[in-house]
């Protein structure tokens, strides 16, 4: 029983026992002294007065001395040991002022942490060379799979997603790792396909409707106990229709005898017949080509791909644009060459602007140079030239027309530039097109280990600190599966429907102008609820953030009944309640750097909290807190520090505790 108490609590019990023993000894001594004085005939009243005075002096003196010694021991021994223990478990041993009374223990703990860090660095260096080739192969595979025009989704034996590419994210909005594929492809199509595979088919065709009602076509095959789905929003191409083939045969049969009659001058009637049959043959061939190939959708091209052979400005966004890479790159290089002939030194840049709370749908490619703007008539002349001399029929105008865009010249901020708008490819440009974790298939289906949980780490920015009266102005979240960030993210500004107080803007920097036109509370929390569904929510000072989510239930209808983990509580479990647990202190303690511009933004704080949570998992496991149930049981000991956020949605969370970020 006592082994579950903290070191400081056990030390307190020891000194309390010592105080009790001293008082018992003092009482026994007074009883003996009273008996002796009574035998000598000392008056009772005088004896009692003397003994009472002696008892007060000795008792309070002894208790005061014991309390003082306990205070010094707790402050200079027990508390530093508790802090050092937390540091050793996380690999971080910060300088602790009181540790100077621990003789060599403080320096030894720091030396041990540094030795552990050196060993980890040496191990990382040892495997880095071996991992380099594997990483190159992995990147090549990711590049190939990301560029596949069709959607690719892989599920584990339980039907939960463990891989998908950008095309799949476009076809199945809201798809996420560790989420059942049936949520996006309802109905019996998957069951029917599984039945055909179970009957012995290596792969089988699939036609299904998404949960949004869109029809998809594709193939499904069994892979490592799970399934691989290849999906497209266009039907598969079929062989040429029989009637087109028959018409083609008839035109050819008619044209051949006419060609055999070509001896001497061609009669006008024969020439007209040949022309008619030739035109018919051309029409049928055009129809046949369309039937066999159809309109192929334009694929995505990365900014670095479009900038090949050009000077790319530094610090450009990672963009994937809907463009023919060869055509657009050829046009840009042609214009770059012409500008350099005029004495300019252009650089390629890109900008993508979006309305508040929305993703950008279009980017602008910019050829920038210092000097005078290019006259429009000269630009038109350059566009009339073919960028590729080997294709003289393909001019710059035709390349732009094929992309349904244009290009113009302008001057801004002391620079001349050519502006070329192009649509951004659907998907997440910052995720390399792929999201996967194949190890999900090896995880226990009902595992509650912290390292196995699928979590959404989130943070909110608000108009104030009272969940009952204030409103959310920004919410962001990051998804974690099997102990690593998946790259899936949620981030939006929220229109609170009321002015943002200047004092709040001074903290998070969000103004009324920034949230104008942003999703309202209902739209934002409904979308976040879908993103976080079936996950464990993680936050720093979770009662505060969960209070805002749960109090919005009558307005939004979004019922957040998720289980919750609080990094304030997790920190207290490692370093004790007396240590500070703010987000700044916790990240500094764990060696996590928050860029100043990201602090007090929802995404910046969510990312810092996520990194802290991932580093705390191993330390908690080393302390025997391996499962979610262990955390819940341990949290009961820390009610004085902060409330437990795992409450029914009908209850409200308490006010923020001292660990608020």
XYZ file of C-alpha atoms in Angstrom:
661
model
C 0.000 0.000 0.000
C 2.731 2.458 1.052
C 4.772 1.683 -2.063
C 2.117 3.447 -4.167
C 2.701 6.678 -2.241
C 5.148 9.245 -3.576
C 8.553 9.662 -1.926
C 7.505 12.965 -0.365
C 4.341 11.434 1.106
C 6.334 8.569 2.627
C 8.873 10.997 4.102
C 6.003 12.980 5.629
C 4.642 9.801 7.215
C 8.082 9.014 8.661
C 8.354 12.415 10.320
C 4.744 12.220 11.514
C 5.563 8.878 13.134
C 8.687 10.411 14.693
C 6.603 13.259 16.125
C 4.119 10.784 17.572
C 6.898 8.749 19.154
C 8.514 11.848 20.694
C 5.177 12.931 22.151
C 4.582 9.439 23.540
C 8.018 9.397 25.164
C 7.422 12.872 26.561
C 4.062 11.778 28.013
C 5.681 8.735 29.607
C 8.430 10.895 31.091
C 5.905 13.329 32.549
C 3.922 10.441 34.060
C 7.049 9.059 35.721
C 8.006 12.520 36.973
C 4.497 13.075 38.370
C 4.530 9.755 40.199
C 7.932 10.568 41.736
C 6.854 14.019 42.860
C 3.651 12.649 44.388
C 5.711 10.189 46.479
C 7.784 13.056 47.802
C 4.677 14.885 49.030
C 4.677 17.702 46.503
C 1.234 19.378 46.344
C -0.832 18.166 43.383
C -1.717 21.643 42.097
C 1.866 22.828 42.091
C 2.990 19.573 40.522
C 0.389 19.836 37.723
C 1.313 23.454 36.973
C 4.980 22.562 36.697
C 4.374 19.462 34.589
C 1.983 21.307 32.237
C 4.514 24.073 31.679
C 7.248 21.514 31.043
C 4.954 19.582 28.671
C 4.134 22.720 26.654
C 7.753 23.782 26.339
C 9.074 20.308 25.544
C 6.152 19.305 23.299
C 6.004 22.428 21.162
C 9.776 22.584 21.029
C 10.046 18.977 19.866
C 7.218 19.349 17.332
C 8.670 22.605 15.983
C 12.086 21.021 15.578
C 10.629 17.972 13.825
C 8.516 20.104 11.461
C 11.501 22.301 10.630
C 13.711 19.280 9.925
C 10.942 17.715 7.810
C 10.584 20.943 5.814
C 14.331 21.082 5.102
C 14.428 17.387 4.220
C 11.382 17.667 1.940
C 12.675 20.753 0.166
C 16.330 19.763 -0.164
C 16.164 15.973 -0.437
C 12.759 14.444 -1.253
C 11.571 17.035 -3.789
C 14.886 17.160 -5.745
C 14.987 13.354 -5.839
C 11.455 13.293 -7.256
C 12.405 15.863 -9.926
C 15.593 13.969 -10.805
C 13.624 10.724 -11.116
C 11.247 12.351 -13.608
C 14.195 13.761 -15.524
C 15.977 10.406 -15.699
C 12.854 8.730 -17.087
C 12.544 11.333 -19.862
C 16.257 11.632 -20.551
C 16.294 15.267 -19.367
C 17.918 16.348 -16.074
C 17.604 20.128 -15.734
C 19.643 22.083 -13.224
C 17.849 21.851 -9.857
C 18.903 24.444 -7.278
C 18.099 22.274 -4.248
C 20.059 19.307 -5.655
C 23.269 20.799 -4.234
C 22.406 19.135 -0.900
C 22.338 15.693 -2.534
C 26.128 15.551 -2.816
C 27.002 13.538 -5.957
C 23.456 12.425 -6.756
C 22.592 15.529 -8.844
C 25.781 15.489 -10.961
C 25.528 11.692 -11.268
C 21.964 11.999 -12.586
C 23.076 14.582 -15.166
C 26.031 12.400 -16.152
C 23.710 9.423 -16.555
C 21.347 11.442 -18.756
C 24.226 12.714 -20.865
C 25.614 9.186 -21.207
C 22.189 7.985 -22.277
C 22.015 10.781 -24.844
C 25.479 9.906 -26.163
C 24.546 6.235 -26.426
C 21.348 7.110 -28.276
C 23.290 9.366 -30.641
C 25.895 6.683 -31.271
C 23.169 4.128 -31.952
C 21.435 6.528 -34.326
C 24.707 7.109 -36.195
C 25.301 3.357 -36.391
C 21.967 2.670 -38.053
C 21.894 5.842 -40.186
C 24.169 4.475 -42.898
C 22.211 1.236 -43.135
C 18.912 3.131 -43.176
C 20.013 5.526 -45.939
C 19.456 3.034 -48.756
C 16.147 1.933 -47.277
C 15.061 5.561 -46.985
C 15.895 6.240 -50.634
C 13.900 3.193 -51.680
C 11.029 4.281 -49.443
C 11.025 7.791 -50.905
C 11.063 6.390 -54.412
C 8.115 4.123 -53.603
C 6.245 7.014 -51.985
C 6.842 9.161 -55.054
C 5.536 6.432 -57.368
C 2.467 5.682 -55.260
C 1.695 9.353 -54.656
C 1.602 10.017 -58.398
C -0.839 7.204 -59.150
C -3.944 8.813 -60.616
C -6.223 6.301 -58.902
C -7.023 6.224 -55.205
C -5.160 3.514 -53.295
C -6.377 2.359 -49.863
C -5.020 -0.547 -47.804
C -6.866 -1.934 -44.789
C -5.897 -4.377 -42.059
C -7.795 -7.648 -41.422
C -10.275 -5.729 -39.238
C -11.094 -3.342 -42.110
C -9.338 -0.314 -40.613
C -7.311 2.013 -42.849
C -3.516 1.713 -42.608
C -2.519 3.350 -45.935
C -3.986 5.808 -48.414
C -2.651 8.218 -51.030
C -3.659 11.767 -51.989
C -6.078 10.585 -54.678
C -7.897 8.451 -52.115
C -8.100 11.441 -49.765
C -9.767 13.371 -52.607
C -12.217 10.577 -53.455
C -13.029 9.754 -49.807
C -13.095 13.037 -47.814
C -12.367 12.515 -44.132
C -10.464 9.258 -44.565
C -7.936 8.755 -41.769
C -5.632 6.096 -40.398
C -7.144 3.562 -38.011
C -10.677 4.437 -39.132
C -13.031 1.749 -40.571
C -13.230 1.850 -44.374
C -16.942 0.998 -44.104
C -17.500 4.537 -42.859
C -16.601 5.800 -46.342
C -17.793 2.908 -48.520
C -21.083 1.720 -47.005
C -23.261 -1.022 -48.413
C -22.537 -4.557 -49.498
C -19.954 -3.871 -52.218
C -16.987 -4.617 -49.958
C -18.647 -7.727 -48.540
C -19.450 -8.991 -52.027
C -15.874 -8.363 -53.138
C -14.546 -10.148 -50.045
C -16.790 -13.095 -50.842
C -15.377 -13.321 -54.372
C -11.834 -13.179 -52.999
C -12.668 -15.869 -50.460
C -13.895 -18.030 -53.330
C -10.396 -18.053 -54.775
C -10.160 -14.935 -56.949
C -6.788 -13.164 -56.761
C -8.499 -9.823 -57.452
C -11.967 -8.711 -58.417
C -13.707 -5.672 -59.868
C -15.532 -3.317 -57.542
C -18.315 -0.794 -58.116
C -19.582 1.083 -55.088
C -21.076 4.304 -53.781
C -19.296 6.485 -51.223
C -21.083 7.758 -48.145
C -21.536 11.032 -50.082
C -23.269 9.211 -52.931
C -20.428 9.323 -55.492
C -20.000 6.233 -57.660
C -16.508 4.699 -57.775
C -15.022 1.911 -59.866
C -11.933 -0.138 -59.108
C -10.301 -3.402 -58.090
C -9.884 -5.087 -54.747
C -7.342 -7.761 -53.833
C -6.227 -9.524 -50.679
C -2.903 -8.275 -49.232
C -1.322 -9.662 -46.052
C -4.670 -10.570 -44.512
C -6.181 -7.173 -45.341
C -7.316 -5.671 -48.636
C -5.931 -3.263 -51.220
C -8.473 -1.050 -52.989
C -7.646 0.782 -56.207
C -10.447 3.295 -56.848
C -11.305 5.752 -59.604
C -14.212 8.072 -60.266
C -14.246 7.087 -63.957
C -15.479 3.739 -65.261
C -12.861 1.375 -66.665
C -12.179 1.726 -70.370
C -13.905 -0.959 -72.415
C -13.007 -2.362 -75.829
C -14.187 -0.416 -78.836
C -17.942 -0.756 -79.434
C -18.853 -3.380 -82.042
C -20.810 -0.915 -84.201
C -17.770 1.360 -84.538
C -15.623 -1.558 -85.626
C -18.244 -2.608 -88.177
C -18.465 0.932 -89.595
C -14.684 1.110 -89.793
C -14.625 -2.212 -91.714
C -17.287 -0.981 -94.152
C -15.497 2.293 -94.935
C -12.211 0.465 -95.458
C -13.895 -2.138 -97.729
C -15.392 0.640 -99.845
C -12.188 2.649 -100.074
C -9.886 -0.214 -101.215
C -11.593 -0.875 -104.639
C -11.620 2.859 -105.314
C -7.877 3.047 -104.766
C -7.409 0.106 -107.160
C -9.221 2.034 -109.926
C -6.698 4.893 -109.864
C -5.271 4.572 -113.417
C -4.944 7.743 -115.402
C -6.910 10.909 -114.580
C -9.264 10.556 -111.580
C -12.905 11.087 -112.522
C -14.510 13.829 -110.387
C -17.172 11.443 -109.110
C -14.516 8.930 -107.967
C -12.475 11.684 -106.271
C -15.587 12.838 -104.410
C -16.407 9.276 -103.337
C -12.844 8.727 -102.087
C -12.999 11.998 -100.171
C -16.332 11.026 -98.640
C -15.142 7.598 -97.562
C -11.876 9.046 -96.232
C -13.802 11.598 -94.170
C -16.039 8.856 -92.833
C -12.989 6.801 -91.918
C -11.450 9.776 -90.099
C -14.668 10.395 -88.144
C -14.903 6.766 -87.068
C -11.252 6.736 -86.022
C -11.849 9.860 -83.896
C -14.876 8.270 -82.233
C -12.931 5.057 -81.714
C -10.061 6.944 -80.078
C -12.434 8.751 -77.715
C -14.190 5.501 -76.818
C -10.930 3.749 -76.026
C -9.078 6.527 -74.217
C -11.561 9.102 -72.978
C -10.518 12.377 -71.350
C -7.575 11.628 -69.092
C -7.508 13.891 -66.065
C -4.426 16.076 -65.700
C -2.101 14.843 -62.987
C -0.296 16.718 -60.247
C 3.124 18.332 -60.655
C 5.251 19.501 -57.748
C 6.661 23.016 -57.668
C 10.195 21.646 -57.855
C 9.183 19.693 -60.970
C 7.805 22.791 -62.684
C 10.920 24.768 -61.689
C 13.429 22.358 -63.258
C 16.155 24.343 -65.025
C 15.083 27.635 -63.385
C 16.335 29.622 -60.397
C 13.846 28.800 -57.629
C 13.553 31.390 -54.875
C 14.293 30.032 -51.352
C 11.667 29.113 -48.744
C 8.917 28.266 -51.219
C 5.743 26.433 -50.104
C 5.377 22.749 -50.883
C 2.757 22.730 -53.623
C 1.323 20.156 -55.990
C -0.425 21.785 -58.943
C -2.828 20.430 -61.540
C -0.591 20.869 -64.558
C 1.195 19.068 -67.356
C 4.744 19.300 -66.005
C 6.429 19.082 -69.404
C 4.280 21.784 -71.022
C 4.320 24.304 -68.149
C 8.010 23.790 -67.398
C 8.824 24.212 -71.099
C 6.827 27.453 -71.247
C 8.468 28.834 -68.086
C 11.943 27.985 -69.386
C 11.121 29.625 -72.712
C 10.038 32.845 -70.967
C 13.026 32.676 -68.628
C 15.366 32.391 -71.634
C 13.729 35.351 -73.373
C 13.974 37.492 -70.222
C 17.658 36.692 -69.807
C 18.218 37.733 -73.422
C 16.794 41.118 -72.349
C 19.341 41.359 -69.496
C 17.013 40.313 -66.659
C 17.806 37.637 -64.029
C 14.410 36.088 -63.180
C 13.652 33.748 -60.298
C 10.624 31.490 -59.938
C 8.436 31.796 -56.847
C 4.945 30.713 -55.859
C 2.221 32.110 -53.667
C -1.029 30.526 -52.519
C -3.629 32.717 -50.880
C -6.747 31.455 -49.163
C -9.641 32.912 -47.272
C -9.504 32.629 -43.516
C -10.218 29.084 -42.361
C -10.157 27.613 -45.885
C -7.533 25.811 -47.908
C -6.085 27.539 -50.949
C -7.459 26.185 -54.239
C -5.206 28.152 -56.586
C -1.545 29.134 -56.638
C 0.276 31.729 -58.691
C 3.631 30.962 -60.281
C 5.736 34.123 -60.451
C 8.776 34.903 -62.613
C 10.342 37.796 -60.669
C 13.124 40.140 -61.679
C 14.414 43.592 -60.809
C 13.801 46.110 -63.540
C 11.091 47.423 -65.809
C 7.891 45.458 -66.374
C 7.594 43.524 -69.620
C 5.375 45.165 -72.274
C 2.269 43.088 -72.965
C 2.796 43.069 -76.728
C 6.262 41.556 -76.275
C 4.834 38.889 -73.973
C 2.192 38.082 -76.612
C 4.915 37.692 -79.230
C 6.853 35.309 -76.986
C 3.690 33.270 -76.312
C 3.151 32.923 -80.078
C 6.491 31.072 -80.282
C 6.784 27.315 -79.661
C 8.714 26.631 -76.401
C 9.872 23.328 -77.891
C 11.300 23.663 -81.424
C 10.624 19.955 -81.944
C 6.885 20.705 -81.589
C 6.386 23.836 -83.710
C 2.626 23.442 -83.604
C 2.539 23.789 -79.769
C 2.843 27.481 -78.894
C 2.719 29.128 -75.495
C -0.849 30.253 -76.181
C -1.914 26.638 -76.796
C -0.207 25.416 -73.616
C -2.083 28.059 -71.609
C -5.361 27.217 -73.368
C -4.919 23.526 -72.533
C -4.638 24.497 -68.855
C -7.577 26.958 -69.052
C -5.400 29.756 -67.679
C -3.484 32.819 -68.794
C -0.371 34.797 -67.982
C 0.122 38.530 -67.534
C 2.810 41.055 -66.697
C 2.779 43.465 -63.774
C 5.019 45.386 -61.386
C 4.673 45.234 -57.608
C 6.833 46.219 -54.645
C 9.646 47.420 -56.891
C 9.809 44.153 -58.845
C 8.588 43.186 -62.281
C 6.881 39.818 -62.643
C 4.967 37.445 -64.848
C 1.969 35.834 -63.140
C 0.675 32.367 -64.087
C -2.291 31.001 -62.020
C -2.746 27.226 -61.708
C -5.134 25.144 -59.557
C -3.735 23.258 -56.568
C -4.110 19.489 -56.705
C -6.518 18.048 -54.097
C -4.915 16.426 -51.087
C -2.371 17.666 -48.553
C 0.797 19.047 -50.163
C 2.674 18.747 -46.889
C 2.097 14.995 -46.582
C 4.018 13.785 -49.647
C 0.724 12.411 -50.959
C 0.767 9.348 -48.725
C -0.452 8.538 -45.225
C 0.306 5.118 -43.817
C 1.302 2.974 -40.858
C 1.469 -0.701 -41.796
C 2.243 -1.661 -38.188
C -1.384 -0.889 -37.310
C -2.244 -4.356 -38.603
C -0.061 -5.931 -35.894
C -1.616 -3.976 -33.044
C -4.107 -5.601 -30.728
C -7.663 -4.727 -31.660
C -8.614 -3.577 -28.149
C -5.198 -2.482 -26.877
C -5.262 0.321 -24.326
C -1.483 0.778 -24.191
C -0.582 4.442 -24.512
C 1.756 3.548 -27.375
C -1.105 1.866 -29.269
C -3.787 4.515 -28.842
C -5.064 6.546 -31.773
C -5.174 10.116 -30.475
C -5.958 13.644 -31.606
C -3.847 16.229 -29.789
C -5.654 19.566 -29.936
C -5.694 23.105 -28.645
C -8.122 26.015 -28.737
C -7.746 29.786 -28.700
C -10.691 31.638 -27.197
C -12.166 35.048 -26.478
C -11.500 34.548 -22.761
C -10.950 32.040 -19.950
C -14.569 31.254 -18.975
C -16.010 28.262 -20.896
C -19.501 29.288 -19.792
C -19.317 32.783 -21.281
C -16.500 32.882 -23.856
C -16.200 31.441 -27.369
C -13.641 29.557 -29.460
C -11.833 31.580 -32.160
C -9.408 28.878 -33.377
C -9.102 25.113 -33.015
C -6.366 22.821 -34.320
C -5.519 19.157 -33.951
C -2.901 16.586 -34.967
C -3.555 12.864 -35.310
C -1.306 10.277 -33.629
C -1.482 6.554 -34.426
C 0.657 3.925 -32.721
C 2.921 6.454 -31.071
C 3.756 8.659 -34.060
C 2.339 11.683 -35.846
C 0.569 10.601 -39.039
C 0.654 13.967 -40.810
C -3.151 14.293 -40.670
C -4.101 17.701 -39.291
C -7.060 19.957 -38.628
C -6.758 23.736 -38.350
C -9.402 26.429 -38.692
C -10.288 29.857 -37.435
C -13.774 30.131 -35.941
C -16.157 33.073 -36.133
C -17.260 33.498 -32.477
C -20.243 35.639 -33.436
C -19.080 38.455 -31.165
C -16.140 40.897 -30.970
C -12.826 39.499 -29.719
C -11.620 41.445 -26.652
C -8.345 43.337 -27.210
C -6.826 41.588 -24.184
C -7.393 38.190 -25.858
C -6.058 39.408 -29.214
C -2.906 40.529 -27.387
C -2.353 36.885 -26.347
C -3.133 34.901 -29.506
C -3.031 37.628 -32.179
C -6.425 36.746 -33.707
C -8.512 39.782 -34.689
C -12.115 40.297 -35.737
C -10.969 40.822 -39.339
C -9.201 37.450 -39.377
C -12.308 35.499 -38.330
C -14.691 37.385 -40.639
C -16.023 34.773 -43.054
C -14.545 31.861 -41.074
C -16.763 28.855 -40.191
C -19.110 29.461 -37.289
C -19.004 27.398 -34.103
C -21.386 24.731 -35.419
C -19.535 24.179 -38.705
C -16.080 24.203 -37.087
C -16.867 21.846 -34.197
C -18.867 19.499 -36.428
C -15.841 19.182 -38.722
C -13.490 18.724 -35.760
C -15.812 16.121 -34.256
C -15.585 14.123 -37.485
C -11.769 14.484 -37.466
C -11.484 13.350 -33.830
C -14.176 10.653 -33.844
C -13.182 7.334 -32.235
C -9.902 8.742 -30.871
C -8.527 9.700 -27.475
C -8.323 13.480 -27.128
C -5.075 14.867 -25.696
C -4.689 18.456 -24.489
C -2.602 20.521 -22.088
C -4.920 21.472 -19.219
C -7.693 19.445 -20.828
C -10.573 20.570 -18.515
C -10.244 24.060 -19.998
C -10.423 23.015 -23.678
C -12.951 20.228 -23.086
C -15.110 22.712 -21.198
C -15.498 24.798 -24.366
C -16.260 21.743 -26.527
C -18.827 20.296 -24.148
C -20.605 23.546 -23.321
C -21.146 24.114 -27.062
C -23.187 20.885 -27.343
C -26.668 22.519 -27.297
C -25.579 24.908 -30.055
C -23.552 22.583 -32.289
C -24.941 19.107 -31.595
C -21.334 17.826 -31.560
C -21.164 15.366 -28.657
C -17.535 14.948 -27.546
C -17.685 11.791 -25.446
C -14.063 10.866 -26.248
C -11.713 9.630 -23.566
C -9.225 12.340 -22.577
C -5.558 12.517 -21.602
C -4.113 15.642 -20.002
C -0.390 16.412 -20.320
C -0.569 18.476 -17.099
C -1.551 15.319 -15.209
C 1.011 13.201 -17.059
C 3.711 15.696 -16.124
C 2.632 15.636 -12.469
C 2.831 11.831 -12.465
C 6.514 12.090 -13.375
C 7.757 15.222 -11.610
C 5.323 15.547 -8.716
C 2.623 18.095 -8.023
C 4.957 20.694 -6.530
C 6.846 21.159 -9.830
C 5.492 23.700 -12.356
C 3.571 22.130 -15.254
C 2.825 24.956 -17.685
C 3.333 24.182 -21.373
C 6.401 26.414 -21.523
C 8.027 24.685 -18.538
C 7.098 21.200 -19.747
C 8.500 21.728 -23.247
C 11.680 23.291 -21.842
C 12.042 20.335 -19.473
C 11.717 17.907 -22.407
C 13.982 19.857 -24.758
C 11.154 20.885 -27.111
C 11.482 24.258 -28.831
C 8.324 26.235 -29.616
C 8.984 28.995 -32.173
C 7.893 32.310 -30.615
C 5.541 33.006 -33.524
C 3.817 29.622 -32.976
C 3.235 30.023 -29.224
C -0.395 30.795 -28.350
C -1.584 29.672 -31.772
C -3.815 26.606 -31.784
C -1.615 24.628 -34.191
C 1.662 25.707 -32.569
C 0.512 24.724 -29.076
C -1.079 21.497 -30.363
C 2.209 20.479 -32.037
C 4.208 21.244 -28.878
C 1.713 19.261 -26.781
C 1.891 16.345 -29.225
C 5.688 16.218 -29.074
C 5.564 16.399 -25.278
C 2.984 13.608 -25.097
C 5.049 11.316 -27.350
C 8.120 11.846 -25.156
C 6.159 11.217 -21.966
C 4.839 7.811 -23.095
C 8.132 5.924 -22.561
C 8.748 7.611 -19.195
C 5.265 6.728 -17.976
C 5.723 3.112 -19.088
C 9.027 2.986 -17.174
C 7.083 4.035 -14.066
C 4.548 1.249 -14.599
C 1.856 3.493 -16.123
C 1.541 1.657 -19.422
C -2.204 1.608 -20.105
C -4.976 4.168 -20.216
C -6.598 2.544 -17.172
C -3.352 3.015 -15.209
C -3.420 6.732 -16.021
C -7.041 7.048 -14.865
C -6.246 5.320 -11.561
C -3.152 7.460 -11.000
C -5.060 10.664 -11.867
C -7.168 10.301 -8.704
C -4.077 11.156 -6.652
C -3.701 14.499 -8.396
C -7.183 15.983 -7.960
C -5.709 18.822 -5.921
C -3.654 19.940 -8.956
C -6.223 19.689 -11.745
C -9.603 18.111 -12.384
C -10.054 14.975 -14.465
C -11.426 15.818 -17.929
C -12.935 12.336 -18.394
C -16.491 13.336 -17.498
C -19.854 12.740 -19.108
C -20.686 15.425 -21.638
C -23.531 16.700 -19.464
C -21.133 17.711 -16.712
C -18.911 20.751 -16.944
C -15.179 20.896 -16.494
C -13.755 22.882 -13.664
C -11.860 26.129 -13.994
C -8.306 25.908 -15.306
C -5.850 24.606 -12.761
C -2.418 25.999 -12.028
C -0.931 24.097 -14.951
C -2.839 25.996 -17.638
C -0.720 26.573 -20.692
